Coordinates of C-alpha atoms in Angstrom, one line a residue:
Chain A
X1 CA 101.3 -4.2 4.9
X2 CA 98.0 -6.3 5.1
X3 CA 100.2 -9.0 5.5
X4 CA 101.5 -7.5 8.5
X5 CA 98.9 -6.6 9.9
X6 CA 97.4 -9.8 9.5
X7 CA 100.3 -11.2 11.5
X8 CA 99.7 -8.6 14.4
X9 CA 95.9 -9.9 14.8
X10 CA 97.3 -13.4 14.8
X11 CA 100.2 -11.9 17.6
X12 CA 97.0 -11.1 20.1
X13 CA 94.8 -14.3 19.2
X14 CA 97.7 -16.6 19.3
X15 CA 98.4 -14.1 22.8
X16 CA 94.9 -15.3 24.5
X17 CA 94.5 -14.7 27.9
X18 CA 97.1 -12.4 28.0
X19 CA 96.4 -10.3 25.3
X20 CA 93.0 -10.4 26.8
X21 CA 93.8 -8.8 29.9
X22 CA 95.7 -6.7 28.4
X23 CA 93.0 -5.3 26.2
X24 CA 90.9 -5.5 29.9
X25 CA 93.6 -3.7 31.6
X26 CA 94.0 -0.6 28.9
X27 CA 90.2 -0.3 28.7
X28 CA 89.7 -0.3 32.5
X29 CA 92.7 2.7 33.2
X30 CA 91.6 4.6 29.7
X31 CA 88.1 4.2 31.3
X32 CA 89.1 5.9 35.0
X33 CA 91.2 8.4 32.8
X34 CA 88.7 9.6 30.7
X35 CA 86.4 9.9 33.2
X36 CA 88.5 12.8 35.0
X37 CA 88.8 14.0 31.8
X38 CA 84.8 14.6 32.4
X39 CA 84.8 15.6 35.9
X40 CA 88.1 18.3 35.0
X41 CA 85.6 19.3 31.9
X42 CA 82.8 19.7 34.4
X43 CA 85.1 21.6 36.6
X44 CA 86.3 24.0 34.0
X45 CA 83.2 24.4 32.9
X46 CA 82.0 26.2 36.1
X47 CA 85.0 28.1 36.8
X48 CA 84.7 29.3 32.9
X49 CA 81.4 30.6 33.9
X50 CA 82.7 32.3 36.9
X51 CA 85.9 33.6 35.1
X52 CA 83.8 35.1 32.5
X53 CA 82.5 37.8 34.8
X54 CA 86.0 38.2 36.7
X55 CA 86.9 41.9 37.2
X56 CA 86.9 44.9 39.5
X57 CA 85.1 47.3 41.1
X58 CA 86.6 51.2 41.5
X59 CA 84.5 53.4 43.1
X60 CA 84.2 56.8 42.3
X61 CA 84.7 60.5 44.1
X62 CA 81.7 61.8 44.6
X63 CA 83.0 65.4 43.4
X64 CA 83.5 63.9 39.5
X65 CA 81.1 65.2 36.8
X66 CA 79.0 62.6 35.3
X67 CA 81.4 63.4 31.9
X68 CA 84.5 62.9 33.8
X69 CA 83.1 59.5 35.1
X70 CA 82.2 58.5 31.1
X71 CA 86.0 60.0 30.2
X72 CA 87.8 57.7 33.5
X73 CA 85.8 54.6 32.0
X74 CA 87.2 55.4 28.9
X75 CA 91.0 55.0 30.3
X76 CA 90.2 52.3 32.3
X77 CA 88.7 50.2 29.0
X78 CA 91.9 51.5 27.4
X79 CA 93.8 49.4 29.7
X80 CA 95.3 46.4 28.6
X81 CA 93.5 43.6 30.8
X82 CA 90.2 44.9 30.6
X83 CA 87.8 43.9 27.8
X84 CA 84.4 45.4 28.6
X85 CA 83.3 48.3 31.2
X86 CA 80.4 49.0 33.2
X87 CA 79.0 52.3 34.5
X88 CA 77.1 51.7 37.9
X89 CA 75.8 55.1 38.5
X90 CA 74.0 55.9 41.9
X91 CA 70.8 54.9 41.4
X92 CA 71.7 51.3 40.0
X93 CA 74.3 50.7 43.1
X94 CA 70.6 51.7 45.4
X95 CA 69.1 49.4 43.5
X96 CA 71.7 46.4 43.9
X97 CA 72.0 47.8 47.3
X98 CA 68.1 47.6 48.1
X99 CA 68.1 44.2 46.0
X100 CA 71.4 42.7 47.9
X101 CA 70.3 43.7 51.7
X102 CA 66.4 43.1 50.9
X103 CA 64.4 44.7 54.1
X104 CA 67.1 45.7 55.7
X105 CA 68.3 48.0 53.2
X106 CA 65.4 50.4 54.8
X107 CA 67.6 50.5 58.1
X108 CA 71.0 50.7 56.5
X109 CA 69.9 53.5 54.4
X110 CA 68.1 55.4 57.8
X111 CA 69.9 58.6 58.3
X112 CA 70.9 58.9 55.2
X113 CA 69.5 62.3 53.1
X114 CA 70.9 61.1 50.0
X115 CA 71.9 57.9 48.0
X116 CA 75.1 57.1 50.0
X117 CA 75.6 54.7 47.1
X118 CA 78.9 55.8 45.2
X119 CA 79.5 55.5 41.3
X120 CA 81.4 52.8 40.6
X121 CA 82.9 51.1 37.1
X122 CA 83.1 48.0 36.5
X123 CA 86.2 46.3 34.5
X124 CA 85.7 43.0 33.0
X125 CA 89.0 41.1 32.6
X126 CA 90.2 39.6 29.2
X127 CA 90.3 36.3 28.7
X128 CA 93.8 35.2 29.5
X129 CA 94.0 37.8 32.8
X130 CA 91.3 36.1 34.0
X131 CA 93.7 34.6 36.7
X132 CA 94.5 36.5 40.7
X133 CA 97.8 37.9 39.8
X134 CA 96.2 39.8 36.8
X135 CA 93.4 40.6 38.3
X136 CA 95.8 42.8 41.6
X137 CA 97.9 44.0 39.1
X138 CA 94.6 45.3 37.5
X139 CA 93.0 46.8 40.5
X140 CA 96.5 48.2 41.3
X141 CA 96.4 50.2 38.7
X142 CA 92.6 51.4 38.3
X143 CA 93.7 52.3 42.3
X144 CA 96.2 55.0 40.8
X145 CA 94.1 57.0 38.4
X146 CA 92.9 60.1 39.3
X147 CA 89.3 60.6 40.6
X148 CA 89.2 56.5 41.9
X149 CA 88.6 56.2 45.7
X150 CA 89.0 53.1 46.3
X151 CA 89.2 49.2 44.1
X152 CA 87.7 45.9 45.3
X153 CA 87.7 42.9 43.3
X154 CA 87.2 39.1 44.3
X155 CA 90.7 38.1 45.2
X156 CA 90.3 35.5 47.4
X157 CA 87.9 33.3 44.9
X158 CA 89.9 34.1 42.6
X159 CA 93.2 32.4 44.2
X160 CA 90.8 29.3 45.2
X161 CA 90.2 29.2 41.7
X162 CA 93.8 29.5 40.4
X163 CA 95.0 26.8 43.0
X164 CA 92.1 24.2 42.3
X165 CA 93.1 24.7 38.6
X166 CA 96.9 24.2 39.5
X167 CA 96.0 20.8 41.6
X168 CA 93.5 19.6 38.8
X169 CA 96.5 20.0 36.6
X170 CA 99.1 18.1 38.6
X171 CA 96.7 15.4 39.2
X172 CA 95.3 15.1 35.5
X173 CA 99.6 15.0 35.2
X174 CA 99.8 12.5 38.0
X175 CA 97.0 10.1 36.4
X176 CA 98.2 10.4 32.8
X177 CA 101.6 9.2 33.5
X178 CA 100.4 6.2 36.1
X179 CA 98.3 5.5 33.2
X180 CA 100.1 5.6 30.6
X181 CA 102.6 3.1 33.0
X182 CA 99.8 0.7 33.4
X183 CA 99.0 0.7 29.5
X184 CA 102.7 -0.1 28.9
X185 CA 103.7 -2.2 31.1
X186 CA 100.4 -4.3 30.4
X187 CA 101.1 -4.7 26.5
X188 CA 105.2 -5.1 27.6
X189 CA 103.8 -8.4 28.9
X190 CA 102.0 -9.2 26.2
X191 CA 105.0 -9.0 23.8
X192 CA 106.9 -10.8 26.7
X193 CA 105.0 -13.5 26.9
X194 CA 105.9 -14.2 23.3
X195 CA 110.3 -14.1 23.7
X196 CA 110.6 -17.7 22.9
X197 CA 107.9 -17.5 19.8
X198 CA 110.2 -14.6 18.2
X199 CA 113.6 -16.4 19.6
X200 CA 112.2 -19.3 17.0
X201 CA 111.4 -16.8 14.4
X202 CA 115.1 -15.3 14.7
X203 CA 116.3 -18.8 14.1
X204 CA 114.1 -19.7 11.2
X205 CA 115.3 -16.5 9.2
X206 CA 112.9 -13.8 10.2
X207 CA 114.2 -10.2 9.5
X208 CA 114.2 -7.3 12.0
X209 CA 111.2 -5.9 10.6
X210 CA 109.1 -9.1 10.2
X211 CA 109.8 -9.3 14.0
X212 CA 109.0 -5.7 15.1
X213 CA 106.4 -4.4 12.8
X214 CA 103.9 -7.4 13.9
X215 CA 105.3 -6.3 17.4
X216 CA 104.6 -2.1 17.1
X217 CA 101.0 -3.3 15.5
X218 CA 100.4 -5.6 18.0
X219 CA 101.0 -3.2 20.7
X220 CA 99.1 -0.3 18.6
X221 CA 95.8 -2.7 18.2
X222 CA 96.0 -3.6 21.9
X223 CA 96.0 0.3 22.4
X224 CA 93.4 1.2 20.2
X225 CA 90.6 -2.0 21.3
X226 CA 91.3 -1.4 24.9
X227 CA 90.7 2.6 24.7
X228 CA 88.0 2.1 22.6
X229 CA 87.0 -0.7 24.7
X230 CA 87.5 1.8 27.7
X231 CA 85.6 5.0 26.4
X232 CA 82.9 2.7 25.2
X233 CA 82.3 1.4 29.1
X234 CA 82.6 4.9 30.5
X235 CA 79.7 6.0 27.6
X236 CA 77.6 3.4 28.7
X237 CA 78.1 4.4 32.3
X238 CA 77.1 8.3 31.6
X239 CA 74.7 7.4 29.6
X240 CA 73.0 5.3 33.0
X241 CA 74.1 7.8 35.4
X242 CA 75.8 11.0 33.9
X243 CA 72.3 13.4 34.3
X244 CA 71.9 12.0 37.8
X245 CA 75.3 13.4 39.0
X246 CA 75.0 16.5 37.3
X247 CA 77.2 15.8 34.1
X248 CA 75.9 17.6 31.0
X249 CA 77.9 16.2 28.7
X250 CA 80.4 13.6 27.4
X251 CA 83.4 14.2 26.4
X252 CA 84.6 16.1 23.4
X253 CA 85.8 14.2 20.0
X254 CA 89.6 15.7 20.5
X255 CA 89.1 14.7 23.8
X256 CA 88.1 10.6 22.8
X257 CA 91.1 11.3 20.4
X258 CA 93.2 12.2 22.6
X259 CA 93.1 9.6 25.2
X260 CA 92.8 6.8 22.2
X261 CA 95.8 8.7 20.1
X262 CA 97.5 8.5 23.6
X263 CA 96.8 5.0 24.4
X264 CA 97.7 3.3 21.2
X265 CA 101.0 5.5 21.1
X266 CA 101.8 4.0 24.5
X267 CA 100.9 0.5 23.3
X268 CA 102.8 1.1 20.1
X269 CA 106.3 1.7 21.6
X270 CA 105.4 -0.8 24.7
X271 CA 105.6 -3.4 21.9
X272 CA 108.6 -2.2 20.8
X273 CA 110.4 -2.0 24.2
X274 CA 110.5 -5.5 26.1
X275 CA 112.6 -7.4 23.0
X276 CA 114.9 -4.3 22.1
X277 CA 117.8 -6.2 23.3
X278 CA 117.0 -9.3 21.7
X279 CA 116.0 -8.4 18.6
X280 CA 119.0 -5.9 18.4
X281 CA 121.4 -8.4 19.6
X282 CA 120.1 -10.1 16.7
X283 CA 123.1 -11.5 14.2
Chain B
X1 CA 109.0 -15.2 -1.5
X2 CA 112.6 -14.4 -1.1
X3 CA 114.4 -15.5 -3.3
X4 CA 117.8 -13.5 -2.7
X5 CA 120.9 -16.5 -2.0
X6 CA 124.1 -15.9 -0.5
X7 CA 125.3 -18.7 -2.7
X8 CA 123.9 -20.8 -5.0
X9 CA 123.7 -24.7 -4.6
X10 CA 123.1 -25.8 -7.7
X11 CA 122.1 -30.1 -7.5
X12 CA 125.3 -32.1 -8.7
X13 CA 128.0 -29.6 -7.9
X14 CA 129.6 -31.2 -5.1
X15 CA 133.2 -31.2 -3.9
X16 CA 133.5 -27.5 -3.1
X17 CA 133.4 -26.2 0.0
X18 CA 129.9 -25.0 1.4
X19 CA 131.2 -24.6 5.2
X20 CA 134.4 -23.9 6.4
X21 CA 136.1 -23.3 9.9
X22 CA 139.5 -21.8 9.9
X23 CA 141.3 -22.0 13.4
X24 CA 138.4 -21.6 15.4
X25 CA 138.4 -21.4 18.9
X26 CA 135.3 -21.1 20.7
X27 CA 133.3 -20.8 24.1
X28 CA 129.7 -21.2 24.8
X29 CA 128.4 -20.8 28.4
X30 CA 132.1 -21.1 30.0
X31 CA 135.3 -19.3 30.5
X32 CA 137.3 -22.1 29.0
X33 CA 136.9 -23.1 25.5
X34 CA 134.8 -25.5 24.2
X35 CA 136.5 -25.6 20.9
X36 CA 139.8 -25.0 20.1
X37 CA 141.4 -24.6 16.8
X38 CA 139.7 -26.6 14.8
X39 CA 139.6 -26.6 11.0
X40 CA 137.6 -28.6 8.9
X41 CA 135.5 -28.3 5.8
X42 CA 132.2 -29.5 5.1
X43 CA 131.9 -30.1 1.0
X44 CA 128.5 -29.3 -0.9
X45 CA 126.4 -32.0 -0.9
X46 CA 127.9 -34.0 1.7
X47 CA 126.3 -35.8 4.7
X48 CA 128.3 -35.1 8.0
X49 CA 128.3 -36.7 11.3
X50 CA 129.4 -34.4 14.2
X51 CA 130.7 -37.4 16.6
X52 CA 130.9 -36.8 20.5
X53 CA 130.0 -37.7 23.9
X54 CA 127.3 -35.4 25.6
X55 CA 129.1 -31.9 27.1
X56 CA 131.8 -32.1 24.5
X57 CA 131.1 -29.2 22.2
X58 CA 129.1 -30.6 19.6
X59 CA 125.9 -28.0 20.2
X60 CA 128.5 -24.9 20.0
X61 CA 130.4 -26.1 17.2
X62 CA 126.8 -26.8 15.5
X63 CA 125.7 -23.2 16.7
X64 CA 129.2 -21.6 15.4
X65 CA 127.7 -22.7 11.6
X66 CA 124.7 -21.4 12.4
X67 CA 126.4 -18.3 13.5
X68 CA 124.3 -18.2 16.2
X69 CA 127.6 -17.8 18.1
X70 CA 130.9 -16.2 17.3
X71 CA 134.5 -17.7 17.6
X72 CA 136.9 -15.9 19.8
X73 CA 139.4 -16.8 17.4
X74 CA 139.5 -18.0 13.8
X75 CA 136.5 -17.9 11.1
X76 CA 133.9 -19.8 9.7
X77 CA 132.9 -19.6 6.3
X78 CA 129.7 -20.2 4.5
X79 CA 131.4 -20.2 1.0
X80 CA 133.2 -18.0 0.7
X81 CA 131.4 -15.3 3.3
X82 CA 132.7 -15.0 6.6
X83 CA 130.2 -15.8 9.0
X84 CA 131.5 -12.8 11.2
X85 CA 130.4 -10.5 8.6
X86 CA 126.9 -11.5 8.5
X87 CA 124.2 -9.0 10.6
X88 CA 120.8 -7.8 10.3
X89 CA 119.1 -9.0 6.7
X90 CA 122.3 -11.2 5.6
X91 CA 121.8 -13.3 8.7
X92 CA 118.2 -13.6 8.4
X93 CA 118.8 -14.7 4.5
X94 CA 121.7 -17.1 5.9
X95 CA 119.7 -19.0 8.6
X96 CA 117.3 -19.4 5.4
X97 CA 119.6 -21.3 4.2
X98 CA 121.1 -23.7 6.6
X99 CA 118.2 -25.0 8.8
X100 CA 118.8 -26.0 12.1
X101 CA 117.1 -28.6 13.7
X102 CA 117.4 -28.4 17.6
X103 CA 117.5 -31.5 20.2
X104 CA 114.2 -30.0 22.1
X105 CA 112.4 -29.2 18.4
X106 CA 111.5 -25.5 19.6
X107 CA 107.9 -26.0 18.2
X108 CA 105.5 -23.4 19.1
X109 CA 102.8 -24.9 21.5
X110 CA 100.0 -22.9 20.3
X111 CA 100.2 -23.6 16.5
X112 CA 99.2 -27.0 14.7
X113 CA 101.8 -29.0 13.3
X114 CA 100.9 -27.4 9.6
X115 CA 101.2 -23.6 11.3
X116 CA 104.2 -24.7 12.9
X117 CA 105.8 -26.1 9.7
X118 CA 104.7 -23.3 7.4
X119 CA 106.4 -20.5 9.8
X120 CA 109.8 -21.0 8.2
X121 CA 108.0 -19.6 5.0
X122 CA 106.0 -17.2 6.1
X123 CA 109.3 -15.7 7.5
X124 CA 110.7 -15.4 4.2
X125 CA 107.0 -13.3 3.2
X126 CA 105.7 -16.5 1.1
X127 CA 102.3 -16.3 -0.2
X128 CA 99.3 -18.0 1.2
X129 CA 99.3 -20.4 -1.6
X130 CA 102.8 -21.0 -1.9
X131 CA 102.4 -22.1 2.0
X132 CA 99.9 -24.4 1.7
X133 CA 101.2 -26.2 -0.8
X134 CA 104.7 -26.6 0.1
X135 CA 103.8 -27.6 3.8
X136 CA 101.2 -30.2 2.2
X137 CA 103.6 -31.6 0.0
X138 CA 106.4 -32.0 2.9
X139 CA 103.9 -33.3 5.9
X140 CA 103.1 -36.9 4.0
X141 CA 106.7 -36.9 3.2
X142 CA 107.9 -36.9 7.2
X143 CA 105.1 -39.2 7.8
X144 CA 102.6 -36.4 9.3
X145 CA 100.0 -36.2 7.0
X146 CA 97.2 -37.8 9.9
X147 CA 98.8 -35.2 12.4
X148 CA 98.5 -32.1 10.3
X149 CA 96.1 -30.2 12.4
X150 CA 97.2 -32.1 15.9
X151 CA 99.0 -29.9 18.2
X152 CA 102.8 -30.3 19.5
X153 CA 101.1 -31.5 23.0
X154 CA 99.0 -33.9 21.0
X155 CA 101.6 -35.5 19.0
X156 CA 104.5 -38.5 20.2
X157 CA 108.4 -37.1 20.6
X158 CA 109.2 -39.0 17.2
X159 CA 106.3 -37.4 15.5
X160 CA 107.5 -34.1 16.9
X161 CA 110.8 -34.6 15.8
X162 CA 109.4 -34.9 12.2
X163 CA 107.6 -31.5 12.0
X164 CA 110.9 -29.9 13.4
X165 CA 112.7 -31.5 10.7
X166 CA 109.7 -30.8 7.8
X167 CA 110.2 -27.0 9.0
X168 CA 113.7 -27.4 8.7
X169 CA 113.6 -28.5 5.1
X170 CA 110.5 -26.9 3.7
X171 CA 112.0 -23.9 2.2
X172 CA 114.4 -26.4 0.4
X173 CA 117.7 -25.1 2.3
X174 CA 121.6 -25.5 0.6
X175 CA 122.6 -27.0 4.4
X176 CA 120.7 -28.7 7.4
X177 CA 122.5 -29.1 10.8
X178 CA 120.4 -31.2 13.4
X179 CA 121.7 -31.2 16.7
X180 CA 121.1 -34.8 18.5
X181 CA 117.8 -35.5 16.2
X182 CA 117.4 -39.3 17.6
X183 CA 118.5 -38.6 21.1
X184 CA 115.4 -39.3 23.0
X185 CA 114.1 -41.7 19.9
X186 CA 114.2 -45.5 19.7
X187 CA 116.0 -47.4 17.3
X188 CA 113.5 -47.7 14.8
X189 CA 112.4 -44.1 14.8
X190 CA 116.0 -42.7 15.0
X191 CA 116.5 -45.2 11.3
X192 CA 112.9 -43.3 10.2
X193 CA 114.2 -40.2 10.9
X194 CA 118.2 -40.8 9.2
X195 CA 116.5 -42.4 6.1
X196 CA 114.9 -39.2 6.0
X197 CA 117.8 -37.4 6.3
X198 CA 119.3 -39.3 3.0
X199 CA 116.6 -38.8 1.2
X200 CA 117.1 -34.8 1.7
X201 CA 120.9 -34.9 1.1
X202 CA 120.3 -37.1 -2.2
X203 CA 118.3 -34.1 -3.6
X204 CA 121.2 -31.7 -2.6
X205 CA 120.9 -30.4 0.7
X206 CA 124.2 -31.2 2.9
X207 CA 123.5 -32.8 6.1
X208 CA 125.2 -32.2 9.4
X209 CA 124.0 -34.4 11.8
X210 CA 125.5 -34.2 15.4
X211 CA 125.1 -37.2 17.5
X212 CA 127.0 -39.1 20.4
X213 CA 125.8 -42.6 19.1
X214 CA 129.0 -43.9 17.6
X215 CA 127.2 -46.7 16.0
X216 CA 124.9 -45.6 14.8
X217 CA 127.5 -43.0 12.9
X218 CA 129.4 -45.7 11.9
X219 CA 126.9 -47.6 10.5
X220 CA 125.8 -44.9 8.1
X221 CA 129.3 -45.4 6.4
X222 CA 129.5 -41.2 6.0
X223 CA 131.9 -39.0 6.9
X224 CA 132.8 -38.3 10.9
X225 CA 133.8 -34.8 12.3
X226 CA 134.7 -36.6 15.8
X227 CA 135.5 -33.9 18.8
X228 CA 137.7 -35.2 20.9
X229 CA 139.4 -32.9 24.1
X230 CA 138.4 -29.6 22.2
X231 CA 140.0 -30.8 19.2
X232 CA 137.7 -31.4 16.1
X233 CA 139.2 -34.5 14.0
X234 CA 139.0 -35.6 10.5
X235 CA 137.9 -39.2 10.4
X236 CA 137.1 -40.1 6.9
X237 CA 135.1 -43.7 6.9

């Protein structure tokens, strides 16, 4: 195996300017990669926080005890998509009310005898109906028990939020596979460059595997320098300027494994690829 | 090292058949054949000239040994192993044994002349040592020994002839088949580079030499394979 891999090391040296830009090539697009990896983090980040308090107002009949408002908050936290509850009783919602509207709560609340703030519960969502759908189908059916007058709940965020997600996905998508091109088709011409080298190597006796494991190691090294190479530039370049533009962190280890896991696999059967044929048609 | 053979060619045992074609009829780069129906045998330990003017079929009837191509019709045999039943690892172990040396030398431009000679044993997984000195034994023997770290680009065509021919011989094969090796070589060189030849078939190895020098065939007083209209004739000197 050392020997092999000894062979693959000699494969990029002897590859020199091509190998090179490979290596150049696969740092540069696991560099621009893994830096939408940190803006989709950032992204995700701040919708996580926003998600977390996701949920729905009901507001309450006025004519309900203060036991049958305890007793409704208890069936709504028995519902399925909810995961915590809230009692807003009337003097909190003045409160929010006098805090929300400042000075001019004094005129909204002229003419009024009493609080016209209602009771109200608030239902946090669960984790994984932390999305718009979940969230009607939530407020749809808080709307039908007994006692609730009426349900609001942020729908229209949440929707932005659902179709920024669904467009950071098919992007992240989009990018990954134009990367993961680039990667290939940069170490394919590496291996390329080297058809008459392993056309000689055929003819001198050299078995399939002498042939393609220097070939798959080759491509996997390439992979693995160039990411390496890649996240190593985009550290340097958060490090300079990450606080500036409001990044808090870098990415994640899983994250660095991913994209290098994902690069050398890449490189690793674009070795492979270019000299199927030949090395199949082999006799 | 490998050291699996398809055959053995033990030094001294000569007479016996080490390649054989049977009715072969072959194309290479046509529609119409290049080669058809020969028969002929090549005996252990012989020395061979393949006689024929340029374009007559000498290349594909070299490359048919080498099984590098495959008759339409008839069989070659290396022993008694038909070359048509040699893939993969068998092939790889047969072009281990019968070296080819080709008329533009097919030396890699990036490696010295001791890299490029020691490839044909670091194919066959070699060790380190075992390279170094089989290459350094072979490289004064073809007359390199002040080129061994020049480069192809840095060397003459004669001297570049020799490493394809010290490559061709290092891992001591049972057959070598040189296609043209004085073609683009003056008249002393080319008599440098058959000597050479002689001195490798007198240890054992048979020699296959195609050429279209008549001549210089003739004057080597060896046995001629000469192709003549697709035909491949028997001309014992």
């Amino acid at each position: 195996m050392m020997r092999l891999f000894r062979e693959a090391l000699l494969n990029v040296r002897h590859g020199g300017v091509v190998s090179l830009l490979a290596v150049v090539i696969v740092a540069l697009t696991a560099a621009l990669f893994s830096s939408l990896y940190l803006v989709r983090n950032a992204v995700y980040a701040e919708a996580a926080q926003f998600e977390k308090n996701a949920g729905a107002a009901a507001f309450i009949m006025d004519e309900l005890s203060e036991e049958e408002v305890k007793q409704l908050e208890k069936t709504i936290l028995a519902m399925e998509s909810v995961e915590r509850t809230h009692i807003v009783w009337k003097d909190e919602a003045l409160q929010r009310g006098q805090k929300m509207f400042g000075d001019d709560s004094v005129l909204m609340l002229q003419g009024f005898e009493e609080n016209p703030f209602p009771v109200a519960i608030e239902a946090f969502a669960g984790e994984e109906y932390r999305n718009a759908e979940s969230m009607r189908k939530m407020a749809e059916e808080m709307k039908q028990l007994e006692g609730v007058e009426d349900v609001v709940f942020e729908n229209e965020a949440m929707e932005q939020l659902d179709k920024m997600k669904r467009v950071a996905f098919l992007l992240g998508g989009l990018i990954a596979a134009v990367s993961m091109v680039v990667i290939a088709f940069s170490i394919m011409l590496t291996v390329y460059a080297r058809r008459e080298e392993i056309a000689i190597l055929r003819l001198l006796g050299a078995t399939y595997g002498y042939i393609r494991i220097p070939l798959l190691l080759q491509g996997l090294l390439e992979g693995l320098f160039g990411s390496g190479l890649g996240m190593l530039i985009l550290y340097g370049l958060y490090w300079q300027y990450g606080a500036s533009i409001g990044f808090t962190s870098f990415l994640k280890p899983e994250q660095m494994g991913i994209v290098a896991a994902g690069a050398t696999l890449v490189g690793m059967l674009a070795g492979m690829a270019p000299l199927r044929k030949h090395i199949r048609a082999m006799n | 090292m490998h050291t699996t053979h398809l055959i053995h060619n033990p030094a001294g045992e000569k007479g016996v058949p080490i390649l054989e074609a049977k009715e072969v009829t072959a194309r290479f780069g046509s529609r119409e054949a290049v080669i058809q129906r020969a028969s002929f045998t090549i005996e252990r330990g012989g020395f061979v000239f393949l006689l024929g003017p340029s374009g007559s079929g000498k290349t594909t009837l070299l490359r048919l040994l080498f099984g590098d191509i495959r008759p339409i019709e008839g069989a070659v045999f290396y022993g008694r192993i038909n070359l048509r039943n040699m893939r993969g690892r068998r092939m790889a172990y047969y072009r281990r044994e019968v070296s080819f040396i080709f008329q533009d030398f097919k030396l890699l431009p990036r490696r010295t002349v001791f890299e490029n000679i020691a490839l044909a044993l670091r194919v066959t997984g070699a060790s380190s040592r075992t390279i170094r000195e089989k290459v350094d034994e072979i490289i004064p023997r073809v007359g390199l020994a002040h080129r061994r770290d020049a480069y192809p680009s840095e060397i003459s065509g004669g001297e570049q002839q020799r490493v394809s021919i010290a490559r061709a011989m290092v891992n001591e094969p049972n057959v070598l088949l040189a296609d043209e090796p004085t073609g683009n070589l003056d008249p002393r060189m080319s008599t440098e580079i058959l000597d050479l030849f002689e001195k490798f078939n007198f240890r054992g190895t048979t020699v296959v030499v195609a050429t279209h020098d008549a001549a210089m065939a003739a004057s080597r007083r060896q046995p001629i394979l000469r192709i003549e209209r697709r035909r491949v004739i028997e001309d014992i000197a």
